[in-house]
PDB file of C-alpha atoms in Angstrom:
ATOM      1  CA  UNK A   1      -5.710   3.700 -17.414  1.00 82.00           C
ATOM      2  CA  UNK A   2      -2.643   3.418 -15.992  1.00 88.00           C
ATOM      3  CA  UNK A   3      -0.877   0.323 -14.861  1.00 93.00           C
ATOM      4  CA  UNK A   4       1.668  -1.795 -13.608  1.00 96.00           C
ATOM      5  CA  UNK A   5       2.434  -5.671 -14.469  1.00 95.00           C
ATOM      6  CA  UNK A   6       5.103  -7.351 -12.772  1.00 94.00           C
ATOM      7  CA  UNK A   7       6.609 -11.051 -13.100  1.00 85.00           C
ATOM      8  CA  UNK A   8       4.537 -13.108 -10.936  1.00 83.00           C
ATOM      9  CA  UNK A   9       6.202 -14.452  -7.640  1.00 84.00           C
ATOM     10  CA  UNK A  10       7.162 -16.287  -5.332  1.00 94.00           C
ATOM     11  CA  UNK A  11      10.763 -16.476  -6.585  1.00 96.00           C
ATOM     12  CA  UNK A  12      13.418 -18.746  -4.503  1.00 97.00           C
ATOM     13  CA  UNK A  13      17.006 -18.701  -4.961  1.00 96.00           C
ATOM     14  CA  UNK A  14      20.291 -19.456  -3.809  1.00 97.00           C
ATOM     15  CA  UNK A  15      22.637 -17.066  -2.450  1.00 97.00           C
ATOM     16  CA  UNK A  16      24.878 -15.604  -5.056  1.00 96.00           C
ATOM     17  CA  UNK A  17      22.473 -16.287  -7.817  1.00 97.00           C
ATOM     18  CA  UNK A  18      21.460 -13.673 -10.053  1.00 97.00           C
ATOM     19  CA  UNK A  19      18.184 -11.850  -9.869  1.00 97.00           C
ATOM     20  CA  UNK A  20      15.712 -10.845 -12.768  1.00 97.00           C
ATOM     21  CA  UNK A  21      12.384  -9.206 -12.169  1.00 97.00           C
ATOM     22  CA  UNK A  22      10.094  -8.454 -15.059  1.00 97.00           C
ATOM     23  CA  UNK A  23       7.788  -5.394 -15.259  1.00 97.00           C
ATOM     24  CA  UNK A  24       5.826  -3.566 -18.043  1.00 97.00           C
ATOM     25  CA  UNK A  25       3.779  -0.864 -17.596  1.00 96.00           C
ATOM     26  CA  UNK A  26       1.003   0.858 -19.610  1.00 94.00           C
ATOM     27  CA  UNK A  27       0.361   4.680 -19.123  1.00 91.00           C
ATOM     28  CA  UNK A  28      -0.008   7.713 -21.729  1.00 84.00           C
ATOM     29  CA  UNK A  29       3.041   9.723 -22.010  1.00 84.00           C
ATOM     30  CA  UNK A  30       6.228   9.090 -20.329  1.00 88.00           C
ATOM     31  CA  UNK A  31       5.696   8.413 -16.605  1.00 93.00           C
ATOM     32  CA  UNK A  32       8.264   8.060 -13.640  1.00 93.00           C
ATOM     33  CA  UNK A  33       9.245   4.593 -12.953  1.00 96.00           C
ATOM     34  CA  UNK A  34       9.874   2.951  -9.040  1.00 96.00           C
ATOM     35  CA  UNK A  35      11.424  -0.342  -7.920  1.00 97.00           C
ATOM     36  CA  UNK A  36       9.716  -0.261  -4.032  1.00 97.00           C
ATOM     37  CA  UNK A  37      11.173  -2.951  -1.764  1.00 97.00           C
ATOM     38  CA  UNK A  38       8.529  -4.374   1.360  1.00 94.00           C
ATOM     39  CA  UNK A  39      10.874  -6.189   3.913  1.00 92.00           C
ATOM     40  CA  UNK A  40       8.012  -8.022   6.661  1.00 86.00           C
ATOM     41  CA  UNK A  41       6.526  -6.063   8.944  1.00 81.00           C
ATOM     42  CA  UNK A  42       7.738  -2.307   7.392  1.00 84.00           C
ATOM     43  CA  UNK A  43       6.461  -0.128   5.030  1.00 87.00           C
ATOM     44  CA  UNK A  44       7.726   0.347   1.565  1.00 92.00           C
ATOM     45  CA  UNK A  45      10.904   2.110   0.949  1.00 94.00           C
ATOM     46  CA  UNK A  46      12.520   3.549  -2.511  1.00 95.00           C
ATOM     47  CA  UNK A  47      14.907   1.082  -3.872  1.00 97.00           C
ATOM     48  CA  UNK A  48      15.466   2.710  -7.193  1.00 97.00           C
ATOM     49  CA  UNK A  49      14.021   5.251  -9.692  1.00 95.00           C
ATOM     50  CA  UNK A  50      14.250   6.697 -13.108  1.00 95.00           C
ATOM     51  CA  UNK A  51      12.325   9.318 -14.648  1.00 92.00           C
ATOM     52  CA  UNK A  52      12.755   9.002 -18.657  1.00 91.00           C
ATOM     53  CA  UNK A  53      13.781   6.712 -21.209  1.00 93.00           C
ATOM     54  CA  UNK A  54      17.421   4.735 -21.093  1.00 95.00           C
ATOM     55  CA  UNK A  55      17.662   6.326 -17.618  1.00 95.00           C
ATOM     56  CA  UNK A  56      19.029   3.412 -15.387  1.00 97.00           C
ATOM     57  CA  UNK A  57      18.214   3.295 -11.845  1.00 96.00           C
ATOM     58  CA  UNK A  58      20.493   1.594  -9.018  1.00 97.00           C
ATOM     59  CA  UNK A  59      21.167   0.953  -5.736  1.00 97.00           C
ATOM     60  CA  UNK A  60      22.553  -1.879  -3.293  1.00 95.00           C
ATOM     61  CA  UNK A  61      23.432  -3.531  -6.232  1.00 97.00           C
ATOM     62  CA  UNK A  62      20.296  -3.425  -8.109  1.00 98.00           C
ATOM     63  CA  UNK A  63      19.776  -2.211 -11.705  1.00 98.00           C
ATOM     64  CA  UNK A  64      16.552  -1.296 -13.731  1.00 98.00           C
ATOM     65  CA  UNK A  65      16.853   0.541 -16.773  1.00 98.00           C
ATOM     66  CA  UNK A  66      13.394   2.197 -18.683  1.00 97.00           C
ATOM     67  CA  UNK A  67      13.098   0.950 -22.045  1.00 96.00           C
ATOM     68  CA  UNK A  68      10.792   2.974 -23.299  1.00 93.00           C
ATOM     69  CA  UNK A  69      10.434   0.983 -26.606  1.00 94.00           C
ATOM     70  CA  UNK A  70       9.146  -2.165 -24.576  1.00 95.00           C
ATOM     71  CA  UNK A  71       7.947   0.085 -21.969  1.00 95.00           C
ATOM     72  CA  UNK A  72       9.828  -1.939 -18.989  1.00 97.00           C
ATOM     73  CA  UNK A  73      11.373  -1.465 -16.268  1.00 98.00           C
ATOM     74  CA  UNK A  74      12.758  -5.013 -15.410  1.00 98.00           C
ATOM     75  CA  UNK A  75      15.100  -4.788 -11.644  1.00 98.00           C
ATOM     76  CA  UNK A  76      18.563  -6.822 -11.777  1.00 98.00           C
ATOM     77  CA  UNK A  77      20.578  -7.957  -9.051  1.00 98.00           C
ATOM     78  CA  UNK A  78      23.701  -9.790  -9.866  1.00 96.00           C
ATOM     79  CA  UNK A  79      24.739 -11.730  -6.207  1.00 95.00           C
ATOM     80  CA  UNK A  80      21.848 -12.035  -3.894  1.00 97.00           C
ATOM     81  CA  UNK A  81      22.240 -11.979  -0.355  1.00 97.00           C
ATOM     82  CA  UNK A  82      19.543 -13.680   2.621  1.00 96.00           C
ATOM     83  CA  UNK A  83      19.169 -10.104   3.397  1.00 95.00           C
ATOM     84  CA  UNK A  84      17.324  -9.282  -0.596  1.00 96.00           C
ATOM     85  CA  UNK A  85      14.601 -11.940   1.005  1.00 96.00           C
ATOM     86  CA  UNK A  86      11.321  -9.231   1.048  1.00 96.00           C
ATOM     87  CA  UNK A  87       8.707  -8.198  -1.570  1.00 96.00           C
ATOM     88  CA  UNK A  88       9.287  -6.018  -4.594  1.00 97.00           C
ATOM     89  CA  UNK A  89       6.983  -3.564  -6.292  1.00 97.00           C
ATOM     90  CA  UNK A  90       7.397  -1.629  -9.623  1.00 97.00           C
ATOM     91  CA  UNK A  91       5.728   1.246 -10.023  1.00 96.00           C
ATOM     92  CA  UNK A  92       4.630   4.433 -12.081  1.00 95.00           C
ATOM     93  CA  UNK A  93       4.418   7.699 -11.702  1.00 92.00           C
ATOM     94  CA  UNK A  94       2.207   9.223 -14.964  1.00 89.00           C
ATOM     95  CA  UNK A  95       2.653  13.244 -15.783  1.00 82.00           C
ATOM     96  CA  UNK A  96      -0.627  13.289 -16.063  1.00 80.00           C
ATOM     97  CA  UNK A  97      -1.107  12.515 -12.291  1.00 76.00           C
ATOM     98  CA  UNK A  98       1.372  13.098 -10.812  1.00 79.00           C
ATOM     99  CA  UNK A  99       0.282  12.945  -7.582  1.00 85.00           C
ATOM    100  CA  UNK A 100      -0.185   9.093  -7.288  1.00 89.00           C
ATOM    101  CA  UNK A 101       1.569   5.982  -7.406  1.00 94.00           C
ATOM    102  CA  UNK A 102       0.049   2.968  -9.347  1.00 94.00           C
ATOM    103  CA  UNK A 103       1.644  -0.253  -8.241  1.00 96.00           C
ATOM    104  CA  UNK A 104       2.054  -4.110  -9.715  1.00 96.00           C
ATOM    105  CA  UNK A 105       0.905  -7.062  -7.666  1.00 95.00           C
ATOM    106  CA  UNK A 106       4.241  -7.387  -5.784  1.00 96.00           C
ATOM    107  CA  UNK A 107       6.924 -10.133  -6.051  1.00 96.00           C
ATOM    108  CA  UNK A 108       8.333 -12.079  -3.299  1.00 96.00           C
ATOM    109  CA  UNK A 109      11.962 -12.859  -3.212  1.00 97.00           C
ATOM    110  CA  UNK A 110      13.423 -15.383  -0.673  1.00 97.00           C
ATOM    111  CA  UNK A 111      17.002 -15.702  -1.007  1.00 97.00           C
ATOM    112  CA  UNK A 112      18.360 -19.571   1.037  1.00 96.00           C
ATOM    113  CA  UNK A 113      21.961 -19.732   2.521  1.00 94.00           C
TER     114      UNK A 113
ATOM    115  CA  UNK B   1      14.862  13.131   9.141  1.00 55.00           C
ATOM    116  CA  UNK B   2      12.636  11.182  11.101  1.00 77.00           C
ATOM    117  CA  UNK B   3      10.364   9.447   8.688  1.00 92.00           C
ATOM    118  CA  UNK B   4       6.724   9.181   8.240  1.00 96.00           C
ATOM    119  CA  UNK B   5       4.961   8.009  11.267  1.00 96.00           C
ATOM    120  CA  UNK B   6       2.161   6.329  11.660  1.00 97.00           C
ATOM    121  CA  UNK B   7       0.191   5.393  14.885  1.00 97.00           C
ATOM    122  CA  UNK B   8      -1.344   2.424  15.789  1.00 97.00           C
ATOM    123  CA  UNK B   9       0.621  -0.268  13.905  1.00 95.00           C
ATOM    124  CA  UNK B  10      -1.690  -2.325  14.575  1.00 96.00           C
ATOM    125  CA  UNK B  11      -5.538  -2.092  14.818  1.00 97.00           C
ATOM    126  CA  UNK B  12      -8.399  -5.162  15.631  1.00 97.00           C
ATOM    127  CA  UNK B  13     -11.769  -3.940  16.477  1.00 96.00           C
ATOM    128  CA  UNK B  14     -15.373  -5.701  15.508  1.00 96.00           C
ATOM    129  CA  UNK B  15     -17.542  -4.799  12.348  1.00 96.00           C
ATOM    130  CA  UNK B  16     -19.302  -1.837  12.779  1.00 97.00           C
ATOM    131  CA  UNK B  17     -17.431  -0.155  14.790  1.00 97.00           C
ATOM    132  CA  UNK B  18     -15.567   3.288  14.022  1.00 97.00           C
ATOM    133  CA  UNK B  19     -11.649   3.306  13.651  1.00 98.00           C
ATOM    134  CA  UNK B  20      -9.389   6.341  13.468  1.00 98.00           C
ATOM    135  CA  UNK B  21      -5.735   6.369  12.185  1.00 97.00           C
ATOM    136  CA  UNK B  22      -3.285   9.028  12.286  1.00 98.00           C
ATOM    137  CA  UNK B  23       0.309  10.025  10.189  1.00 98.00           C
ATOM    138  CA  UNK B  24       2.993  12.528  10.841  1.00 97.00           C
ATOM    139  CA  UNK B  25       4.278  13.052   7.351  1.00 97.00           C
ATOM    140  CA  UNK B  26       8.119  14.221   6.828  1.00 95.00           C
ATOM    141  CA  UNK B  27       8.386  18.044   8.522  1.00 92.00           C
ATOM    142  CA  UNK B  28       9.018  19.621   5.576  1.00 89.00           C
ATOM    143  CA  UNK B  29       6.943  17.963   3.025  1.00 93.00           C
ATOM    144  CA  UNK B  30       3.514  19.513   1.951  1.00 93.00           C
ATOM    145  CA  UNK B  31       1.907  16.472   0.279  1.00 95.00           C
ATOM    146  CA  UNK B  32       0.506  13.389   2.178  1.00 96.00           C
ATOM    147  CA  UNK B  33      -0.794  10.554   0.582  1.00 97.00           C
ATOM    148  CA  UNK B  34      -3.183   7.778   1.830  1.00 97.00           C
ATOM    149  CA  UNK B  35      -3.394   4.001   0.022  1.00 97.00           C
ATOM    150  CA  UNK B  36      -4.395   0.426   1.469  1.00 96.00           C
ATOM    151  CA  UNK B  37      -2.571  -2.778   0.313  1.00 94.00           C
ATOM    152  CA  UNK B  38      -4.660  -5.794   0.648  1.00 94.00           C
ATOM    153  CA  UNK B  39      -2.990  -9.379   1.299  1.00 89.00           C
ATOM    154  CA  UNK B  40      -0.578 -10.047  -2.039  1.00 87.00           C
ATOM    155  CA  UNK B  41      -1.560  -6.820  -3.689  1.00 91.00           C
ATOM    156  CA  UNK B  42      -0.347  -3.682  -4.417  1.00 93.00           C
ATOM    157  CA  UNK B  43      -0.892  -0.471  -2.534  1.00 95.00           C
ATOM    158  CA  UNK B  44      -3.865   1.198  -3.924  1.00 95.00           C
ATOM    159  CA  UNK B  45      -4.269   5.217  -4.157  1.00 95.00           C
ATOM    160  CA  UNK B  46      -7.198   6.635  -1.964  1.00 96.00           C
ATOM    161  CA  UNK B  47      -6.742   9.846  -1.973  1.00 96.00           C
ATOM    162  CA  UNK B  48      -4.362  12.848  -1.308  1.00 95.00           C
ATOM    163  CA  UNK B  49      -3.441  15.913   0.555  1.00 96.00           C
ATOM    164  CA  UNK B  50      -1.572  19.480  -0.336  1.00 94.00           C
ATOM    165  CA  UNK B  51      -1.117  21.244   2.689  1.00 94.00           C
ATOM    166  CA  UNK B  52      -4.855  21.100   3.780  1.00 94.00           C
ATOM    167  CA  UNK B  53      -6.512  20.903   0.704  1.00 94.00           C
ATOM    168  CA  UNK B  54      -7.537  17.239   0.396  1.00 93.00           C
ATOM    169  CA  UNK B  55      -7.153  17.403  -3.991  1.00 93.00           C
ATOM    170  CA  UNK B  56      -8.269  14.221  -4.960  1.00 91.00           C
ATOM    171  CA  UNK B  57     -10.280  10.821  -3.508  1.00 92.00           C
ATOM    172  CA  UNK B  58      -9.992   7.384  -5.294  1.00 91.00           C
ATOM    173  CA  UNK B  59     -13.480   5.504  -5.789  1.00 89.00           C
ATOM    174  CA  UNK B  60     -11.792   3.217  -3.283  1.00 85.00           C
ATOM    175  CA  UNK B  61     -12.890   5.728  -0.742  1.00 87.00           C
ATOM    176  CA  UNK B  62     -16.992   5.110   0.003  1.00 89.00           C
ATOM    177  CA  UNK B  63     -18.616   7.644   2.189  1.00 93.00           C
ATOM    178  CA  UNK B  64     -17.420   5.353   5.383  1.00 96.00           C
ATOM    179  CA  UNK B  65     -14.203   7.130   4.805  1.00 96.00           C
ATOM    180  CA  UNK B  66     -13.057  10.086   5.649  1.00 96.00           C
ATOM    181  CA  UNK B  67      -9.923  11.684   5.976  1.00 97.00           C
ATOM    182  CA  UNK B  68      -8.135  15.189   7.283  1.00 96.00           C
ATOM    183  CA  UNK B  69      -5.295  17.212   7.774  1.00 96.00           C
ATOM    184  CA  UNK B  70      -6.420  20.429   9.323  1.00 91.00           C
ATOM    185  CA  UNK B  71      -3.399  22.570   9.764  1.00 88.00           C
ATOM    186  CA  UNK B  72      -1.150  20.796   6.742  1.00 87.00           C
ATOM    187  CA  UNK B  73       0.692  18.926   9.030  1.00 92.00           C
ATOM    188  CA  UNK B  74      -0.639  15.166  10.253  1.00 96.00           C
ATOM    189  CA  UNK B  75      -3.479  13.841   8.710  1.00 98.00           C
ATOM    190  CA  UNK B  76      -6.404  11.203   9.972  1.00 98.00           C
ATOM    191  CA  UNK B  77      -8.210   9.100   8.387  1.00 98.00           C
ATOM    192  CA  UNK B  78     -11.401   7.531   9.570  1.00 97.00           C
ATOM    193  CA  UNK B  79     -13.546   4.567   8.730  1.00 97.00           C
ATOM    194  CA  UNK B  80     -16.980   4.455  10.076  1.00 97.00           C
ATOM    195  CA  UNK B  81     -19.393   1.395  10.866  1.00 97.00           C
ATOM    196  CA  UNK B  82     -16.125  -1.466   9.433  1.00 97.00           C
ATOM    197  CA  UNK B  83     -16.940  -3.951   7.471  1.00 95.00           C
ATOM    198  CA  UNK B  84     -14.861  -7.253   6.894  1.00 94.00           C
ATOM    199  CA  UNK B  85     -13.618  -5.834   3.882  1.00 94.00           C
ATOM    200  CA  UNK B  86     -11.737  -2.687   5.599  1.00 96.00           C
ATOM    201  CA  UNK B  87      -9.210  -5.290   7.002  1.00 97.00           C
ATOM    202  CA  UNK B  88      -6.378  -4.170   5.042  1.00 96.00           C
ATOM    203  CA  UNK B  89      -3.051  -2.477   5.805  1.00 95.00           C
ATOM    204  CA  UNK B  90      -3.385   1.345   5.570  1.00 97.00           C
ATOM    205  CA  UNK B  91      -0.179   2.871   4.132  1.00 96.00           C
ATOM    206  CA  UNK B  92       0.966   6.861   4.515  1.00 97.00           C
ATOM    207  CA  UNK B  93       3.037   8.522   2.245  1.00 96.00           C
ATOM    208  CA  UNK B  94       4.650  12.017   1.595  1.00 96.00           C
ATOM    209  CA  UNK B  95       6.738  14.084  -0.533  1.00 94.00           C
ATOM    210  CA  UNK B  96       7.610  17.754  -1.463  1.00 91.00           C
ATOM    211  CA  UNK B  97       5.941  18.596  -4.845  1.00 87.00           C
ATOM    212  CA  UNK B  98       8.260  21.682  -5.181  1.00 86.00           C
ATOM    213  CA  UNK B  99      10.677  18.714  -6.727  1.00 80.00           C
ATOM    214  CA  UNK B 100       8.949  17.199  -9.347  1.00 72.00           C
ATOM    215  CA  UNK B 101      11.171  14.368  -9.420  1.00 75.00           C
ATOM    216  CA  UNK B 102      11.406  13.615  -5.445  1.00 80.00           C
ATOM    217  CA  UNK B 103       9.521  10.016  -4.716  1.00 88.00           C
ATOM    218  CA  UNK B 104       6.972   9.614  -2.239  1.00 93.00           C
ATOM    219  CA  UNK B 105       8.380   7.961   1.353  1.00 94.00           C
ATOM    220  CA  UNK B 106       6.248   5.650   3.276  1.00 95.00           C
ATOM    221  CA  UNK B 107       5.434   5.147   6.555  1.00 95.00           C
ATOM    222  CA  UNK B 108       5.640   1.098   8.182  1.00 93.00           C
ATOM    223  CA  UNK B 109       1.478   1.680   8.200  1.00 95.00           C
ATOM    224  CA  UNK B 110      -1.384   0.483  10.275  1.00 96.00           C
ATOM    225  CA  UNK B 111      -2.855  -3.168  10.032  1.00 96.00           C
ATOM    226  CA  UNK B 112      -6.279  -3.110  10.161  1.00 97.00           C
ATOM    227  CA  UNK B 113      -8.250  -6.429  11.351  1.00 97.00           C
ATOM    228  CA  UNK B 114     -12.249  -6.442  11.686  1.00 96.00           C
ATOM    229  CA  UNK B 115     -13.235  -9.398  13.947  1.00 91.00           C
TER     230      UNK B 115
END
């Protein structure tokens, strides 16, 4: 079935340092791909999106481009801030249902002054 | 655009007894979606709504479940006789499927704890 793996957390950094999260997915076709952001206490909200291959996704900084051909969807930042500190969550969107999301494990960012 | 709602945030009651949980999705979207997120997990699909036609239940959802949206509009969902493993948080979502490519929005959803 359908899935999501993402780079296993927690991460810590420093303020200004750059920020890699990995994530590979396996689905049939060519699904939609999410970068969800979880800050404590809310819900999720959309960070980014892309819906087919070499399409790159970004906001507030952060990048994810789907390579289809590694079938990944890895999210960038280049500067952190204290303010990135929350959880991130890749996820897929397959054509085949696309009514639901399937989502990795979640990776926890905490970003120090 | 006032979001998706949920009501309670927060929920504690003892096993066995029957909880009820309610979201107001986005006014103008016709899909609502229902998952739970366990501690350090993903959200997890449980099932799904278009308009009032609930289309499609996860085997996540036993028959303790149930959920509703009678007019197409809010939706409940309903656990009967909780067990320890219900504690959860219980996520709402929805979106407008007459844009293929429009994501699903969240609600801040309702913590469930069973004493």
């Amino acid at each position: 079935g359908d899935s999501v793996t993402q780079m296993e957390g927690p991460v810590t950094l420093s303020e200004e340092a750059f920020l890699t999260i990995n994530c590979t997915y396996t689905a049939t076709g060519y699904p939609s791909l999410f970068w969800y952001v979880q800050y404590p206490g809310e819900g999720l909200q959309l960070l980014l999106k892309a819906t087919k291959a070499d399409d790159k996704g970004s906001n507030k900084g952060f990048e994810a481009t789907y390579r289809k051909e590694t079938t990944s969807f890895h999210l960038e930042k280049g500067s952190v801030q204290v303010s990135d500190s929350a959880v991130y969550f890749c996820a897929l969107r397959a054509r085949s249902n696309d009514y639901k999301l399937s989502f990795g494990a979640g990776t926890t960012v905490t970003v120090r002054a | 655009d006032t979001g998706v709602s949920q009501d309670p945030r927060h929920k504690i009651t003892k096993r066995g007894q029957n909880v009820t949980f309610r979201c107001d999705p986005i006014s103008e979207h016709n899909r609502l979606y229902w998952y739970r997120q366990t501690l350090g997990q993903g959200p997890e699909f449980l099932t799904y709504f278009q308009n009032e036609a609930q289309l499609e239940k996860s085997r996540l959802l036993s028959d303790r479940f149930s959920a509703e949206r009678p007019k197409g509009s809010f939706s409940t969902l309903e656990i009967q006789r909780t067990e320890q493993g219900d504690s959860a948080m219980y996520l709402c979502a929805s979106s407008d499927s007459r844009d293929s490519n429009q994501p699903q929005h969240f609600g801040d959803g309702t913590r469930l704890s069973i004493l």
